GROMACS .gro file of C-alpha atoms in nm:
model
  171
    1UNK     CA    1  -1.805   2.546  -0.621
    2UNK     CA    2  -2.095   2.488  -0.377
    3UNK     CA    3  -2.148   2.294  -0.102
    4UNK     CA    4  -2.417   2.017  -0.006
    5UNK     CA    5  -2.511   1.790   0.260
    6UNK     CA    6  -2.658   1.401   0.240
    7UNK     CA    7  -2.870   1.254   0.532
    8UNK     CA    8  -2.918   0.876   0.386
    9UNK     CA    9  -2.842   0.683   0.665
   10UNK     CA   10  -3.079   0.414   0.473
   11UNK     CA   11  -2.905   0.405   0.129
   12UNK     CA   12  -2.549   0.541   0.262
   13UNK     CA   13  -2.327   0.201   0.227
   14UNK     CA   14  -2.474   0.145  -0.085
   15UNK     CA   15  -2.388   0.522  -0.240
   16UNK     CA   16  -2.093   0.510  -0.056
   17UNK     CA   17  -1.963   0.173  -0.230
   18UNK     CA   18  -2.163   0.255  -0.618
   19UNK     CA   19  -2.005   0.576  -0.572
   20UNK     CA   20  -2.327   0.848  -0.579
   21UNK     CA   21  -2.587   0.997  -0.455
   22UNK     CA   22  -2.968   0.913  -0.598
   23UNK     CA   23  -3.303   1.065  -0.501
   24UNK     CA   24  -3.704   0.997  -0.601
   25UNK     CA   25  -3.765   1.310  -0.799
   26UNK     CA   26  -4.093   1.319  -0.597
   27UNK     CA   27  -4.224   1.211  -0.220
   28UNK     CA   28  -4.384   0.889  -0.220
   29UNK     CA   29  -4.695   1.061  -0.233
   30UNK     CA   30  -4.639   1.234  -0.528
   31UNK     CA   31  -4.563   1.570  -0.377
   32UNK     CA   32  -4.257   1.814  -0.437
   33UNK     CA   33  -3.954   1.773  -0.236
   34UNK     CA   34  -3.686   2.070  -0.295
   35UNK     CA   35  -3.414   1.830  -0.115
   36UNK     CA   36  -3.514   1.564  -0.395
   37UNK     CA   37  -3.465   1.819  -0.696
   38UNK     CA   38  -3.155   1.984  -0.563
   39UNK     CA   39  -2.962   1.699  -0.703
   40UNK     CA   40  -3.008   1.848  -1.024
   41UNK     CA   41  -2.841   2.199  -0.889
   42UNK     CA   42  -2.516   1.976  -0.790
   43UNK     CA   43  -2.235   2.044  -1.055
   44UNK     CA   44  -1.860   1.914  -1.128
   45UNK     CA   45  -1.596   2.021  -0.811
   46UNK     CA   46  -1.905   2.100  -0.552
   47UNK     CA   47  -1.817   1.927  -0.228
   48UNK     CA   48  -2.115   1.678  -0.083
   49UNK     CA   49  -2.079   1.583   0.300
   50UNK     CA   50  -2.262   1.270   0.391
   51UNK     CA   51  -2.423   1.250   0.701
   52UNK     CA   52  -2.556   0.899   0.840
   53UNK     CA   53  -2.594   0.798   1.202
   54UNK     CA   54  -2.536   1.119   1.322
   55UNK     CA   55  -2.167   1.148   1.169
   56UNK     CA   56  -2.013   1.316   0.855
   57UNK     CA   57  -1.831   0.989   0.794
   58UNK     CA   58  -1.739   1.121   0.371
   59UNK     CA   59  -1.691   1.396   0.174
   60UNK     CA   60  -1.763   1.382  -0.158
   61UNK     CA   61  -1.679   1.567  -0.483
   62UNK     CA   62  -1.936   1.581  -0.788
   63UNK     CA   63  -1.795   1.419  -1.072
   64UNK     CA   64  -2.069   1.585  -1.290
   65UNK     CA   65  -2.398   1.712  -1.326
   66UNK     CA   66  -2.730   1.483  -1.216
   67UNK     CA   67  -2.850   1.278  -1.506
   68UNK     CA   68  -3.233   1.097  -1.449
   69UNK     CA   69  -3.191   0.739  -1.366
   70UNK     CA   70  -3.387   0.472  -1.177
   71UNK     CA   71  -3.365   0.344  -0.895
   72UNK     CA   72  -3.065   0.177  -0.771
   73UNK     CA   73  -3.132  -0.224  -0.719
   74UNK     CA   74  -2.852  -0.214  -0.431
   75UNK     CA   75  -3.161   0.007  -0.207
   76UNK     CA   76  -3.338  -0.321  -0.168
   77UNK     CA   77  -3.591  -0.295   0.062
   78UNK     CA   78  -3.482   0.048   0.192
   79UNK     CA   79  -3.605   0.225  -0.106
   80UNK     CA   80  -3.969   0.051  -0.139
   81UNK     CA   81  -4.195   0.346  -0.113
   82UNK     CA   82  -4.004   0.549  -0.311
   83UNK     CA   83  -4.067   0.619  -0.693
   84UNK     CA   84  -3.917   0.376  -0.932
   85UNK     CA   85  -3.779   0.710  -1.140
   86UNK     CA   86  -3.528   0.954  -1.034
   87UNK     CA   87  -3.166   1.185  -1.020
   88UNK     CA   88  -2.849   1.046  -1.024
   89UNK     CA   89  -2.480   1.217  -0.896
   90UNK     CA   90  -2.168   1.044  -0.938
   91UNK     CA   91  -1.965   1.119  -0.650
   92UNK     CA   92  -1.607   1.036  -0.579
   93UNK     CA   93  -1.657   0.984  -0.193
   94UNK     CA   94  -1.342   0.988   0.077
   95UNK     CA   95  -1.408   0.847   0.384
   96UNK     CA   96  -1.334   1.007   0.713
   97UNK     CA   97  -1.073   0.805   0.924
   98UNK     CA   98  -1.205   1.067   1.191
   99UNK     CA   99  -1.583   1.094   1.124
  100UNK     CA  100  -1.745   1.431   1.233
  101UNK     CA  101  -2.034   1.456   1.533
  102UNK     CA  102  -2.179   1.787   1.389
  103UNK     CA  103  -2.364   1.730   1.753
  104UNK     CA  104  -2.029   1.807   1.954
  105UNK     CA  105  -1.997   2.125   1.715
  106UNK     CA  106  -2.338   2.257   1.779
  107UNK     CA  107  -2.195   2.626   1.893
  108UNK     CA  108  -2.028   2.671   1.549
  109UNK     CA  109  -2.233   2.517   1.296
  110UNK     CA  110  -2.618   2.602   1.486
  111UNK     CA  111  -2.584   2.961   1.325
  112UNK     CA  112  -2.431   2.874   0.982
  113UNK     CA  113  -2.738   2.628   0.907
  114UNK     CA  114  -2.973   2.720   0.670
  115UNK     CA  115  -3.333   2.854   0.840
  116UNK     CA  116  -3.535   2.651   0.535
  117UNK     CA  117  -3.423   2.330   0.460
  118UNK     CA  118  -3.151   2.259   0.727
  119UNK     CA  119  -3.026   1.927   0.713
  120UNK     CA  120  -3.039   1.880   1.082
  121UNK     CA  121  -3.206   2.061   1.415
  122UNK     CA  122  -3.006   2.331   1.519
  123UNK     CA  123  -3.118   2.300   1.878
  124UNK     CA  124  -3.013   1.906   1.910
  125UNK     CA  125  -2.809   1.811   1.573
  126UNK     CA  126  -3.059   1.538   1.509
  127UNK     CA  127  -3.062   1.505   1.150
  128UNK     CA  128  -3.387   1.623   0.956
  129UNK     CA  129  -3.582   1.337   0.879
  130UNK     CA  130  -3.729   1.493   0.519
  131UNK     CA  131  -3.452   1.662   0.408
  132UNK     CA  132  -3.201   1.459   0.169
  133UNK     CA  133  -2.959   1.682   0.029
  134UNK     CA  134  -2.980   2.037   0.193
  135UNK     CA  135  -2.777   2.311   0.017
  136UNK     CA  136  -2.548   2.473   0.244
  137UNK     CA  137  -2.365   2.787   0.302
  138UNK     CA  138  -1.954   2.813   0.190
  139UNK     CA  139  -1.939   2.953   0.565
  140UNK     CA  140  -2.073   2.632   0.634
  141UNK     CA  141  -1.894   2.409   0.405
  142UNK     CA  142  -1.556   2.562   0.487
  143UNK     CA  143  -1.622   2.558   0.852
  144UNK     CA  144  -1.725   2.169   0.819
  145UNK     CA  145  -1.383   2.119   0.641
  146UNK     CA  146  -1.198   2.331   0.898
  147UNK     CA  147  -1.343   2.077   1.211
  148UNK     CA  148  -1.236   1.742   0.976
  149UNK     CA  149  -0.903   1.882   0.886
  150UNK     CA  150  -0.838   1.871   1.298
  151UNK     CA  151  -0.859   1.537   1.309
  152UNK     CA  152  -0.844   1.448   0.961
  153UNK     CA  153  -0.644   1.596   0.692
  154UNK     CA  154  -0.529   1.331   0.484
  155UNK     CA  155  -0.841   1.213   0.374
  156UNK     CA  156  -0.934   1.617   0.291
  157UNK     CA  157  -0.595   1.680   0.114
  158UNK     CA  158  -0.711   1.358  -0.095
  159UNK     CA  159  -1.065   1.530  -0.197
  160UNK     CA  160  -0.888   1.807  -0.250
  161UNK     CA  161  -0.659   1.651  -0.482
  162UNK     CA  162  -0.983   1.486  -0.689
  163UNK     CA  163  -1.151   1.876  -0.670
  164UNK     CA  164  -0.849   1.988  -0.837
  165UNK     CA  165  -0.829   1.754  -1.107
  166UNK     CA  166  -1.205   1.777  -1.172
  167UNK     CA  167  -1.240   2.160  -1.158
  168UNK     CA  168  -0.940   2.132  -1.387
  169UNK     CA  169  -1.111   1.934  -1.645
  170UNK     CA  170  -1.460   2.102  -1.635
  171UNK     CA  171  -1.210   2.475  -1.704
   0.00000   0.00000   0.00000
């Protein structure tokens, strides 16, 4: 199982409710983005925390690998300068009755963040403008589920439930 975090505070009601993530598999420009193409690193049971307006409000479990896939119409005008072409997780999502402010955790999560690629700033916990989905750390992950399970262990015991069942089914 690995771990992942989404910044998409533009597209996160509509992934949240369609149940997925989606990137461009390129910048607007044309250009590489490795926080585009990790989508297709995701795999069935690996745990996606979604970040918007400065809160992990869900946490996710992949349902299965990325497949290619256009754009979703539900972006609207939110995903106009991106590419009309690219990678698509399902993702059973659980919201957060307690969201997260990774910015009041700062102390423990600063050194757990990864140095390329970090999905937000370590000195401020603004999130990171270009980075969509960052791969993260299991120190990371687990200490991300550690600070929700204090305030929010139903909705964790209920991801973990879905992890279960698909980890079970992938075995």
């Amino acid at each position: 199982m690995n771990y992942w975090w989404v910044n998409h505070k533009q597209t996160y009601r509509a992934e949240l409710s369609g149940g997925y993530i989606w990137s461009a598999k390129t910048k607007s420009n044309g250009q590489y983005n490795q926080t585009y193409d990790n989508l297709r690193l995701v795999k069935a049971g690996d745990v996606v925390f979604s970040f918007a307006f400065g809160l992990i409000q869900s946490v996710g479990i992949a349902e299965r690998s990325y497949q290619e896939a256009p754009k979703p119409v539900e972006f609207g005008a939110a995903g106009a300068a991106w590419s009309h072409l690219g990678w698509f997780v399902n993702i059973e999502w659980h919201e957060l009755d307690s969201p997260l402010a990774p910015k009041k955790h700062l102390g423990a999560i600063s050194p757990l963040l990864p140095s390329l690629h970090s999905p937000i700033r370590a000195q401020t916990g603004d999130g990171n403008q270009g980075c969509y989905l960052a791969s993260i750390s299991p120190q990371l992950g687990q200490e991300l589920l550690a600070l929700i399970s204090l305030a929010d262990a139903d909705s964790l015991q209920a991801a973990a439930e879905f992890c279960n069942s698909v980890n079970g089914d992938a075995a």
